[in-house]
Amino acid sequence: MTDLERTIGYTFKDPSLLRRAMTHSSYINEHGLSKPDCNERLEFLGDALLESVASVFLYHRFPDLMEGELSKRRAALVCERALAVSAREIGIPDALILGKGMEKSNARSSDSVTSDAFESLIAALYLDGGFESAKRLIDTHVLNDADEKMISYDAKTALQEILQKEGRAFSYHLVSESGPDHDREFTVEVRVEDLSYGRGTAKSKKQAEQAAALEAIRKLR
């Protein structure tokens, strides 16, 4: 946890808040502790703070967008996958306090567990150092690459918007599929005016299309 404090540039006045933020419910269940000793209450507060800061950021960043589009962009910034990436960047997996069962199931690499802990950390910072301390973490590790997160969240829509503005035709093509029925893997190619602009491989066609679209956007840039 000292490493985590060093990474985020903040030392807790009340270290028990940081410990609680990193404590999963599986640990307190195994040790007969009370429910409030885990990070679920902090997660609730952190989620609200994160949405608030992200909403203000998007409101000022995109003055011409209406509620629906702003909500889509906010969802991209605060989704589980994006928060899990931020959590790993600052070392949250190593600081987690898990029960033995969760430890054996490799929960430290779980997007759900690590993203929840990131939200809990936001709340712990708010309670220990005030709103600005929490906002600094969000600004530095969530909103720092907002454009990339928004594109990655729904690359297909982003690619469609780019190409429609340019009046260029594009299409997705299944290149291959492999593996047993219970563990299929699909490779999809996106073609812009019959030229290959990106490929993606994933466990579903939709995910493979998203990956191909993201590669195409990067090539177009």
Short mmCIF file of C-alpha atoms in Angstrom, two decimals:
data_model
loop_
_atom_site.label_atom_id
_atom_site.label_comp_id
_atom_site.label_asym_id
_atom_site.label_seq_id
_atom_site.Cartn_x
_atom_site.Cartn_y
_atom_site.Cartn_z
CA MET A 1 0.00 0.00 0.00
CA THR A 2 2.98 2.28 0.48
CA ASP A 3 3.81 1.69 -3.18
CA LEU A 4 0.25 2.62 -4.12
CA GLU A 5 0.47 5.87 -2.13
CA ARG A 6 3.76 6.68 -3.81
CA THR A 7 2.30 6.07 -7.26
CA ILE A 8 -0.73 8.30 -6.75
CA GLY A 9 1.32 10.94 -4.93
CA TYR A 10 -0.76 10.98 -1.76
CA THR A 11 -0.09 9.80 1.80
CA PHE A 12 -3.18 9.00 3.84
CA LYS A 13 -3.64 10.74 7.17
CA ASP A 14 -5.92 7.82 8.12
CA PRO A 15 -4.29 4.65 6.68
CA SER A 16 -7.33 2.58 7.69
CA LEU A 17 -9.29 4.27 4.87
CA LEU A 18 -6.82 3.02 2.27
CA ARG A 19 -6.84 -0.45 3.81
CA ARG A 20 -10.63 -0.56 3.72
CA ALA A 21 -10.63 0.61 0.09
CA MET A 22 -8.44 -2.36 -0.83
CA THR A 23 -10.34 -4.94 1.28
CA HIS A 24 -12.64 -7.22 -0.70
CA SER A 25 -15.79 -8.65 0.90
CA SER A 26 -14.35 -12.17 0.57
CA TYR A 27 -11.67 -11.31 3.14
CA ILE A 28 -14.05 -9.97 5.77
CA ASN A 29 -16.39 -12.94 5.24
CA GLU A 30 -13.56 -15.40 5.87
CA HIS A 31 -12.36 -13.52 8.96
CA GLY A 32 -15.73 -12.84 10.57
CA LEU A 33 -15.43 -9.07 10.28
CA SER A 34 -18.37 -6.69 9.90
CA LYS A 35 -19.70 -5.75 6.46
CA PRO A 36 -18.61 -2.08 6.65
CA ASP A 37 -15.00 -3.26 6.94
CA CYS A 38 -14.92 -4.11 3.21
CA ASN A 39 -14.82 -1.63 0.35
CA GLU A 40 -18.44 -1.88 -0.85
CA ARG A 41 -19.66 1.30 0.86
CA LEU A 42 -16.63 3.19 -0.41
CA GLU A 43 -17.28 1.84 -3.90
CA PHE A 44 -20.79 3.32 -3.80
CA LEU A 45 -19.45 6.76 -2.91
CA GLY A 46 -16.54 6.57 -5.34
CA ASP A 47 -18.84 5.66 -8.22
CA ALA A 48 -20.93 8.79 -7.58
CA LEU A 49 -17.85 11.02 -7.35
CA LEU A 50 -16.40 9.57 -10.55
CA GLU A 51 -19.61 10.11 -12.52
CA SER A 52 -19.86 13.66 -11.22
CA VAL A 53 -16.31 14.63 -12.19
CA ALA A 54 -16.60 12.90 -15.58
CA SER A 55 -19.93 14.63 -16.26
CA VAL A 56 -18.51 18.10 -15.56
CA PHE A 57 -15.47 17.31 -17.73
CA LEU A 58 -17.64 16.21 -20.69
CA TYR A 59 -20.11 19.06 -20.28
CA HIS A 60 -17.35 21.62 -20.81
CA ARG A 61 -15.39 19.54 -23.35
CA PHE A 62 -18.33 19.07 -25.74
CA PRO A 63 -20.54 22.19 -25.57
CA ASP A 64 -22.60 21.15 -28.62
CA LEU A 65 -23.49 17.60 -27.57
CA MET A 66 -26.86 16.74 -26.07
CA GLU A 67 -27.61 14.44 -23.13
CA GLY A 68 -27.66 11.15 -25.03
CA GLU A 69 -24.25 11.59 -26.62
CA LEU A 70 -22.74 12.91 -23.40
CA SER A 71 -24.05 9.84 -21.56
CA LYS A 72 -22.41 7.53 -24.12
CA ARG A 73 -19.08 9.24 -23.69
CA ARG A 74 -19.35 9.13 -19.91
CA ALA A 75 -20.11 5.41 -20.06
CA ALA A 76 -16.89 4.94 -22.04
CA LEU A 77 -14.83 6.76 -19.43
CA VAL A 78 -16.23 5.04 -16.35
CA CYS A 79 -16.91 1.53 -17.69
CA GLU A 80 -15.48 -1.48 -15.88
CA ARG A 81 -12.87 -2.23 -18.52
CA ALA A 82 -11.49 1.33 -18.58
CA LEU A 83 -11.31 1.57 -14.78
CA ALA A 84 -9.58 -1.80 -14.57
CA VAL A 85 -6.85 -0.51 -16.89
CA SER A 86 -6.41 2.56 -14.67
CA ALA A 87 -6.35 0.34 -11.57
CA ARG A 88 -3.55 -1.78 -13.01
CA GLU A 89 -1.55 1.28 -14.02
CA ILE A 90 -1.33 2.47 -10.41
CA GLY A 91 -0.76 -0.98 -8.87
CA ILE A 92 -4.11 -1.70 -7.23
CA PRO A 93 -3.98 -5.48 -7.94
CA ASP A 94 -0.89 -5.85 -5.73
CA ALA A 95 -2.54 -3.93 -2.88
CA LEU A 96 -5.82 -5.89 -2.79
CA ILE A 97 -6.74 -7.77 0.38
CA LEU A 98 -8.61 -10.89 -0.73
CA GLY A 99 -10.06 -14.01 0.82
CA LYS A 100 -8.29 -17.30 0.07
CA GLY A 101 -10.99 -18.41 -2.35
CA MET A 102 -10.75 -15.22 -4.41
CA GLU A 103 -6.97 -15.43 -4.30
CA LYS A 104 -7.06 -18.92 -5.78
CA SER A 105 -9.47 -17.81 -8.53
CA ASN A 106 -6.96 -15.17 -9.66
CA ALA A 107 -9.26 -12.28 -8.69
CA ARG A 108 -6.33 -9.86 -8.76
CA SER A 109 -6.60 -9.89 -12.54
CA SER A 110 -10.39 -9.49 -12.55
CA ASP A 111 -11.70 -6.33 -14.21
CA SER A 112 -14.66 -6.30 -11.83
CA VAL A 113 -12.62 -6.56 -8.62
CA THR A 114 -9.93 -4.08 -9.64
CA SER A 115 -12.37 -1.49 -11.04
CA ASP A 116 -14.44 -1.66 -7.85
CA ALA A 117 -11.29 -1.07 -5.81
CA PHE A 118 -10.40 1.93 -7.97
CA GLU A 119 -13.79 3.50 -7.21
CA SER A 120 -13.24 2.73 -3.52
CA LEU A 121 -9.88 4.47 -3.66
CA ILE A 122 -11.55 7.59 -5.08
CA ALA A 123 -13.92 7.63 -2.10
CA ALA A 124 -11.10 7.02 0.40
CA LEU A 125 -9.18 9.98 -1.03
CA TYR A 126 -12.30 12.14 -0.79
CA LEU A 127 -12.86 11.24 2.86
CA ASP A 128 -9.21 11.63 3.80
CA GLY A 129 -8.16 14.66 1.77
CA GLY A 130 -11.29 16.27 0.35
CA PHE A 131 -12.80 16.62 -3.08
CA GLU A 132 -9.67 17.98 -4.80
CA SER A 133 -7.64 14.92 -3.76
CA ALA A 134 -10.22 12.61 -5.29
CA LYS A 135 -10.54 14.76 -8.40
CA ARG A 136 -6.76 14.75 -8.90
CA LEU A 137 -6.77 10.95 -9.08
CA ILE A 138 -9.63 10.98 -11.59
CA ASP A 139 -8.04 13.69 -13.73
CA THR A 140 -4.64 11.99 -13.75
CA HIS A 141 -5.64 8.36 -14.21
CA VAL A 142 -9.10 8.35 -15.81
CA LEU A 143 -9.54 11.54 -17.84
CA ASN A 144 -5.91 11.80 -18.92
CA ASP A 145 -6.54 9.80 -22.12
CA ALA A 146 -10.27 10.44 -22.46
CA ASP A 147 -10.27 10.55 -26.28
CA GLU A 148 -8.63 7.13 -26.56
CA LYS A 149 -11.01 5.61 -23.99
CA MET A 150 -14.08 6.99 -25.76
CA ILE A 151 -12.94 5.63 -29.11
CA SER A 152 -11.97 2.23 -27.68
CA TYR A 153 -15.35 1.86 -25.97
CA ASP A 154 -17.26 1.95 -29.26
CA ALA A 155 -14.71 2.00 -32.07
CA LYS A 156 -17.26 0.88 -34.67
CA THR A 157 -19.41 3.96 -34.13
CA ALA A 158 -16.37 6.23 -34.08
CA LEU A 159 -15.09 4.74 -37.35
CA GLN A 160 -18.51 5.07 -38.95
CA GLU A 161 -18.68 8.77 -38.01
CA ILE A 162 -15.20 9.44 -39.41
CA LEU A 163 -15.84 7.69 -42.72
CA GLN A 164 -19.33 9.09 -43.22
CA LYS A 165 -17.94 12.62 -42.95
CA GLU A 166 -15.41 11.71 -45.64
CA GLY A 167 -18.01 9.96 -47.80
CA ARG A 168 -16.05 6.70 -47.85
CA ALA A 169 -17.59 3.22 -47.95
CA PHE A 170 -16.46 0.48 -45.56
CA SER A 171 -17.42 -3.05 -44.58
CA TYR A 172 -16.50 -5.86 -42.17
CA HIS A 173 -15.46 -9.32 -43.34
CA LEU A 174 -14.97 -12.52 -41.36
CA VAL A 175 -11.46 -13.70 -42.23
CA SER A 176 -11.34 -16.86 -40.12
CA GLU A 177 -12.73 -18.68 -37.12
CA SER A 178 -11.00 -21.39 -35.15
CA GLY A 179 -11.10 -23.44 -31.97
CA PRO A 180 -13.69 -25.80 -30.45
CA ASP A 181 -17.35 -24.78 -30.22
CA HIS A 182 -17.06 -23.76 -26.57
CA ASP A 183 -13.99 -21.61 -27.19
CA ARG A 184 -14.26 -20.12 -30.69
CA GLU A 185 -11.98 -17.33 -31.87
CA PHE A 186 -12.92 -14.98 -34.70
CA THR A 187 -10.74 -12.76 -36.89
CA VAL A 188 -12.48 -9.90 -38.66
CA GLU A 189 -11.12 -7.42 -41.19
CA VAL A 190 -12.49 -3.95 -41.88
CA ARG A 191 -12.10 -2.74 -45.44
CA VAL A 192 -12.33 0.88 -46.51
CA GLU A 193 -13.12 1.14 -50.21
CA ASP A 194 -11.94 -2.50 -50.60
CA LEU A 195 -8.59 -1.83 -48.93
CA SER A 196 -7.76 -3.57 -45.63
CA TYR A 197 -7.45 -1.01 -42.83
CA GLY A 198 -7.49 -3.21 -39.74
CA ARG A 199 -7.90 -6.68 -38.28
CA GLY A 200 -9.17 -7.84 -34.92
CA THR A 201 -9.30 -11.21 -33.19
CA ALA A 202 -11.62 -11.99 -30.27
CA LYS A 203 -14.00 -14.54 -28.74
CA SER A 204 -17.00 -13.05 -30.55
CA LYS A 205 -17.54 -11.47 -33.96
CA LYS A 206 -18.71 -8.19 -32.39
CA GLN A 207 -15.59 -7.88 -30.24
CA ALA A 208 -13.40 -8.73 -33.23
CA GLU A 209 -15.14 -6.02 -35.25
CA GLN A 210 -14.51 -3.49 -32.47
CA ALA A 211 -10.82 -4.41 -32.41
CA ALA A 212 -10.59 -4.13 -36.21
CA ALA A 213 -12.34 -0.75 -36.16
CA LEU A 214 -9.94 0.56 -33.50
CA GLU A 215 -6.95 -0.46 -35.61
CA ALA A 216 -8.52 1.23 -38.64
CA ILE A 217 -9.03 4.48 -36.70
CA ARG A 218 -5.40 4.49 -35.64
CA LYS A 219 -4.32 3.94 -39.25
CA LEU A 220 -6.59 6.73 -40.49
CA ARG A 221 -5.13 9.08 -37.90
#
